[in-house]
XYZ file of C-alpha atoms in Angstrom:
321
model
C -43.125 -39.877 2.833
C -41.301 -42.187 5.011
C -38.448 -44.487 4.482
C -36.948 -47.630 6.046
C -34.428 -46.430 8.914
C -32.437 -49.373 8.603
C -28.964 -47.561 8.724
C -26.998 -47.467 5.316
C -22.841 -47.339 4.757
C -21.255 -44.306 3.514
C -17.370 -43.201 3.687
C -16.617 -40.126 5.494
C -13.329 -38.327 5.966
C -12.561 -37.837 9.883
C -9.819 -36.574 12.047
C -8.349 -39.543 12.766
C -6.041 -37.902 15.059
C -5.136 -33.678 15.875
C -2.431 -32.335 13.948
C -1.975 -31.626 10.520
C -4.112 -32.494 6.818
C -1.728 -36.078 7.084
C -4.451 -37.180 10.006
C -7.617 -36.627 7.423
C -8.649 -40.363 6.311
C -11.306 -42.031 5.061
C -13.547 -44.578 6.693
C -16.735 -46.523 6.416
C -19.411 -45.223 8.700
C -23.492 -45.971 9.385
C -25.407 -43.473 7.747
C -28.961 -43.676 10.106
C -32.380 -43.805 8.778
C -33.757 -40.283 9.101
C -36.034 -39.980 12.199
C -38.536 -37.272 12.985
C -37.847 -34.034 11.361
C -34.589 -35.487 9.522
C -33.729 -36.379 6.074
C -31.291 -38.130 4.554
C -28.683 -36.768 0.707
C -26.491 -38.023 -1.320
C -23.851 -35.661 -1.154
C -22.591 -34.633 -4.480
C -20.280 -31.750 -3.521
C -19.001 -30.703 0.141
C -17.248 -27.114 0.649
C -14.266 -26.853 2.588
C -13.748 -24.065 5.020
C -10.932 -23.035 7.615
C -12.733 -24.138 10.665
C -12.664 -27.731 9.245
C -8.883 -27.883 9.542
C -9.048 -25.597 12.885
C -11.215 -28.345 14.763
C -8.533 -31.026 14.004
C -5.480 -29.021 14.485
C -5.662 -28.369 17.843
C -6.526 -24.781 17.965
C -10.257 -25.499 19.765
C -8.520 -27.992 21.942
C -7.212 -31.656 21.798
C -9.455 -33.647 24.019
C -8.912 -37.108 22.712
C -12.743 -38.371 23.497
C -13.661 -36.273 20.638
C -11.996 -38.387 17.985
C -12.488 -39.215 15.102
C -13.865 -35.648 14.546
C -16.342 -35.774 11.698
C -15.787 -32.664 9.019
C -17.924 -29.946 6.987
C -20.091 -27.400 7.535
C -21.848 -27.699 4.172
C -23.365 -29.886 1.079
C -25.404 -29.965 -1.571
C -26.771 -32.912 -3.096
C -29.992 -35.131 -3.392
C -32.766 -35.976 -0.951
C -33.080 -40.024 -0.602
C -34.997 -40.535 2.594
C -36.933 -38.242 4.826
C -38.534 -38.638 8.188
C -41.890 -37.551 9.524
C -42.093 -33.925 9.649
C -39.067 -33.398 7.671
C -39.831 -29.755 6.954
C -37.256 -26.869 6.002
C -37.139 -23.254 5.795
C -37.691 -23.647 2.158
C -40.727 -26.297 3.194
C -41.860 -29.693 3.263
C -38.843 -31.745 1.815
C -39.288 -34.941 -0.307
C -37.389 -37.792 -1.472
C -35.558 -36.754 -5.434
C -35.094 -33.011 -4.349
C -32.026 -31.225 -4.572
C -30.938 -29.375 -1.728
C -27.966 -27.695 0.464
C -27.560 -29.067 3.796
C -25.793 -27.842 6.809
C -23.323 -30.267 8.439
C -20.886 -33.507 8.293
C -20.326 -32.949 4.572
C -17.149 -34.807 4.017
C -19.247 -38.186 3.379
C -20.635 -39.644 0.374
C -24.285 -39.576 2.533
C -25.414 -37.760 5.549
C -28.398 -37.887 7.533
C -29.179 -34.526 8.876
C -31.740 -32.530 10.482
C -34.375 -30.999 8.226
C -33.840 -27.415 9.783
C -30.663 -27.292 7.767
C -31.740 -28.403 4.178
C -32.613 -25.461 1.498
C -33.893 -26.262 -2.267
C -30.808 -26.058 -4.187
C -31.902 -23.800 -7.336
C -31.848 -25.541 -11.097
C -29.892 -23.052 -12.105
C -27.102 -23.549 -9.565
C -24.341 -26.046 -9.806
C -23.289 -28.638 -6.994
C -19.972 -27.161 -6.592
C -21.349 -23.501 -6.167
C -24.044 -24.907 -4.251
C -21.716 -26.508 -1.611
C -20.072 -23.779 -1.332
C -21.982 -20.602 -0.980
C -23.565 -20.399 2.426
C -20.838 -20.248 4.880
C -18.958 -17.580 2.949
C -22.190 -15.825 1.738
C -24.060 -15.635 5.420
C -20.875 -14.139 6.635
C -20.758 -11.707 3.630
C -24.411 -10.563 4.371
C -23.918 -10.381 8.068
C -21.336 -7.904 7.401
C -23.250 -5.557 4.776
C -26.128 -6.095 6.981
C -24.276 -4.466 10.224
C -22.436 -2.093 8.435
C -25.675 -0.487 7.876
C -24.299 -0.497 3.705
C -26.487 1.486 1.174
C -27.066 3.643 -1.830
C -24.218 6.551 -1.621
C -22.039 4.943 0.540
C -18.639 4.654 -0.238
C -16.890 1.141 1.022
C -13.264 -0.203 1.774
C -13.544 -3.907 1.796
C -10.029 -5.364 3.095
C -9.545 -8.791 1.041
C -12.190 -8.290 -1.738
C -10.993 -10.780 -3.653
C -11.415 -13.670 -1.116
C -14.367 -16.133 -0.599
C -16.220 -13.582 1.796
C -14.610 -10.739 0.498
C -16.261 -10.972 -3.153
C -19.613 -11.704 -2.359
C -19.416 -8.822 0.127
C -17.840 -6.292 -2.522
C -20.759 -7.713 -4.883
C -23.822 -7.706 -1.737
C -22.512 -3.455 -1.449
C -22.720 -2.645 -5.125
C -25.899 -4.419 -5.658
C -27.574 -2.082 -2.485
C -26.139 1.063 -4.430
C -22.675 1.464 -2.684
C -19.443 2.375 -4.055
C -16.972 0.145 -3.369
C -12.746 0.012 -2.990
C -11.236 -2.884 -2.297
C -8.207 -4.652 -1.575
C -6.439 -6.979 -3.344
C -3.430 -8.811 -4.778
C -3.065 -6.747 -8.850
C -3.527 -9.975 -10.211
C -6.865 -10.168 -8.903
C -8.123 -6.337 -9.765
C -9.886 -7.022 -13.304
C -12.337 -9.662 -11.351
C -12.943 -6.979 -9.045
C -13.929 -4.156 -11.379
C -16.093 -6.641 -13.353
C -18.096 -6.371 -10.141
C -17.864 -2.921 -10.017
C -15.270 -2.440 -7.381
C -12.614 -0.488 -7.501
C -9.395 -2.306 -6.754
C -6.412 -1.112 -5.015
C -3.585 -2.919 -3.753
C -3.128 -3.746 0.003
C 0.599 -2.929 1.655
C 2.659 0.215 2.793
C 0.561 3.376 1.810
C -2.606 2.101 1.435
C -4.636 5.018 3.306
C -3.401 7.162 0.715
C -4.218 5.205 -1.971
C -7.266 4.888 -0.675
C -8.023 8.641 0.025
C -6.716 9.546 -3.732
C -9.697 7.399 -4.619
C -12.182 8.888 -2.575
C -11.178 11.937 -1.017
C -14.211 13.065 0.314
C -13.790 10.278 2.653
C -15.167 6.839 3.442
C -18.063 5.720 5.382
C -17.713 1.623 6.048
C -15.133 -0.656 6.225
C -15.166 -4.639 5.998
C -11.919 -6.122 7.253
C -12.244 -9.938 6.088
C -8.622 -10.682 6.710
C -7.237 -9.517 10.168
C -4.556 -7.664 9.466
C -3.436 -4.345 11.592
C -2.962 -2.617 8.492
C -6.499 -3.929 7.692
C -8.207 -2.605 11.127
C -5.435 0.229 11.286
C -6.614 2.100 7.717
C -9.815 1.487 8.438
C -9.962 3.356 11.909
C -7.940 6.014 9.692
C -10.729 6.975 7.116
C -14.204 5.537 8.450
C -15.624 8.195 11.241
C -17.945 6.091 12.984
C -16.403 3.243 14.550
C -19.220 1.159 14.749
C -19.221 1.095 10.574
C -16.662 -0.651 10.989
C -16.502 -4.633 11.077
C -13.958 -7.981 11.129
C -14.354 -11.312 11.301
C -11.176 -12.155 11.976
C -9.016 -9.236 13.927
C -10.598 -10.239 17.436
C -7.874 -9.146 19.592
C -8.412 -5.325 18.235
C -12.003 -5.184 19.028
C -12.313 -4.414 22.627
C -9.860 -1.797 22.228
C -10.929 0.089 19.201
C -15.244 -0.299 19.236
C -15.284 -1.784 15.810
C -17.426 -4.696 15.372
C -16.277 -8.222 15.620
C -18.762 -10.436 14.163
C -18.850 -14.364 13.935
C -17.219 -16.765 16.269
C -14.595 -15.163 17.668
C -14.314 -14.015 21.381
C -16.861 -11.541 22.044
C -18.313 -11.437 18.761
C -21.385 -11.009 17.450
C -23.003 -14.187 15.754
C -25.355 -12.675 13.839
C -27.735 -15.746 14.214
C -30.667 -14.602 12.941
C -29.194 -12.238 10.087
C -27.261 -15.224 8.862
C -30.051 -17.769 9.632
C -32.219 -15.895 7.065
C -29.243 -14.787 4.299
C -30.344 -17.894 2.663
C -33.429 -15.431 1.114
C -30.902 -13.113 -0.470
C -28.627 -15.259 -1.808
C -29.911 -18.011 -3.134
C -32.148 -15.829 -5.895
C -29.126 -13.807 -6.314
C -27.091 -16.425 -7.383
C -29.442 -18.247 -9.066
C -30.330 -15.295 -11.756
C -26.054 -14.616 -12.266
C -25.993 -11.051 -10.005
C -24.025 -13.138 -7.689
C -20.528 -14.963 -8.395
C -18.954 -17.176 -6.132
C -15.495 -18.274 -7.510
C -14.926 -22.277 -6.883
C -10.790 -21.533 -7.278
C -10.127 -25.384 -6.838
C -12.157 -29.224 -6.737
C -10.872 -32.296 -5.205
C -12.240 -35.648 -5.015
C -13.578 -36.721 -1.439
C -10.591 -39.168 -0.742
C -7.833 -36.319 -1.323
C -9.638 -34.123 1.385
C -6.169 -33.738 2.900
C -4.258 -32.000 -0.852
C -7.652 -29.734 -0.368
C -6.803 -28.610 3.171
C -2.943 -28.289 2.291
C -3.933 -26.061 -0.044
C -6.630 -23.896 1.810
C -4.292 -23.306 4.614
C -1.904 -21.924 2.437
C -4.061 -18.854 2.199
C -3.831 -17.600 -1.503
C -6.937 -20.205 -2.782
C -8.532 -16.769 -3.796
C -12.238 -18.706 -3.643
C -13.655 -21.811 -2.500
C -12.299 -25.021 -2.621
C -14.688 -28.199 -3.124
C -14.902 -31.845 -2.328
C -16.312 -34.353 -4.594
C -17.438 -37.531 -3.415
């Protein structure tokens, strides 16, 4: 069905300025009827990811027409207007449903396009639901390129982290063995997977080859560290089993697989585009945990970011408006 268009008020958090979380700030914007193929949600959670802070801090450029930036990549919440045709991968979408959304999350309503709006599962909370797509299409792109299956044995480099977890957990559910790094206060999360922790630092190719000495056929750097890409090219044979999303500058030189947005890389559009199909089930029936290490409400957006870049969140961090 149709609703009025007449444009409503929501607050968002923008980038008032580039710099650091101190520009984040609230302010009152329209939130436009939903027009053909659009729909329009109540946002009731928002996940926070590192390219939100990246687009503000300068890193992508500072070109001052682009200000105030508008942030987030994803939501979940509820369906309160839809225009004609509003159809999503899931199907027809109607006013009352719950759903995740792609894009401009950091807002207590959004008005998106239709082509980005899932059914949220009963089973799945806001916060999880806000939370899982970003980290959980990149964790699928990688298993998926890998070429990961039953017998293989895995080193996953930051298995602990946001992608890292849902990759370790994507492996063992298609049969693979998996070793992963991680901080020790992190390893009994990991073997309640079924990964096999070991910690990350000075001597970790041995540690690694005392656990599987009859070698190691993929590796999954999520963290972009030499020693990360540097182990890996030590115990994986075939370079192209090998795959980062974040050591860019070591791709052209080595033939690993860069995947994502980085220089060069390989967006995985259509793998990622459909990762929805995995997941979603997955998490809805409990074989798939996404840790939500931290909430904050939607006005302290900036504490959130202070403490994402910090690095150590160890899961995902969520906004709630």
């Amino acid at each position: 069905m149709q609703r009025d268009v007449d444009a409503a008020m929501a607050t968002a958090i923008v980038a008032a300025a580039y710099g650091g979380p101190e520009v984040l700030t609230p302010i009152e914007v329209e939130v436009p009827g939903p027009g053909p193929g659009e729909v329009t949600v109540q946002v009731r959670a928002a996940g926070v990811n590192p390219i939100d802070y990246k687009l503000y801090s300068g890193a992508f450029g500072a070109d001052p027409a682009k200000l105030p930036i508008r942030l987030g990549l994803e939501s979940s919440g509820v369906v309160t207007a839809v225009g004609p045709d509003a159809v999503g991968p899931g199907g027809p979408i109607q006013v009352g449903d719950e759903v995740i959304a792609r894009g401009g999350g950091y807002a207590t309503a959004v008005t998106v396009p239709a082509a980005g709006v899932l059914p949220k599962p009963a089973e799945v909370s806001w916060e999880v639901a806000a939370g899982l797509l970003a980290v959980g299409n990149t964790a699928v792109h990688l298993v998926v390129a890998t070429g990961i299956g039953p017998g293989d044995t895995v080193l996953i480099h930051g298995a602990a982290g946001s992608v890292g977890s849902l990759a370790a957990q994507l492996a063992v559910a298609r049969g693979a063995r998996v070793i992963g790094t991680a901080a020790p206060a992190r390893h009994e999360r990991l073997r309640s997977y079924g990964v096999e922790p070991v910690e990350y630092g000075p001597g970790l190719a041995d540690r690694v080859r005392a656990l599987a000495p009859n070698g190691v056929d993929a590796a999954i750097d999520t963290v972009g560290t030499d020693e990360a890409v540097d182990v890996s090219l030590e115990l994986v044979a075939d370079r192209h089993r090998i795959a980062t999303i974040a050591a860019f500058g070591r791709v052209p030189t080595t033939g690993i697989q860069g995947l994502g947005g980085g220089p060069g890389a390989d967006p995985g559009t259509e793998i990622r585009g459909n990762a929805w199909r995995e997941l979603l089930p997955l998490i809805a029936s409990g074989k798939l945990e996404l840790v939500i290490t931290a909430t904050y409400p939607l006005a302290d957006a900036a504490a959130a970011h202070e403490f994402v870049i910090g690095g150590h969140a160890g899961g995902k961090v969520i906004l709630l408006p």
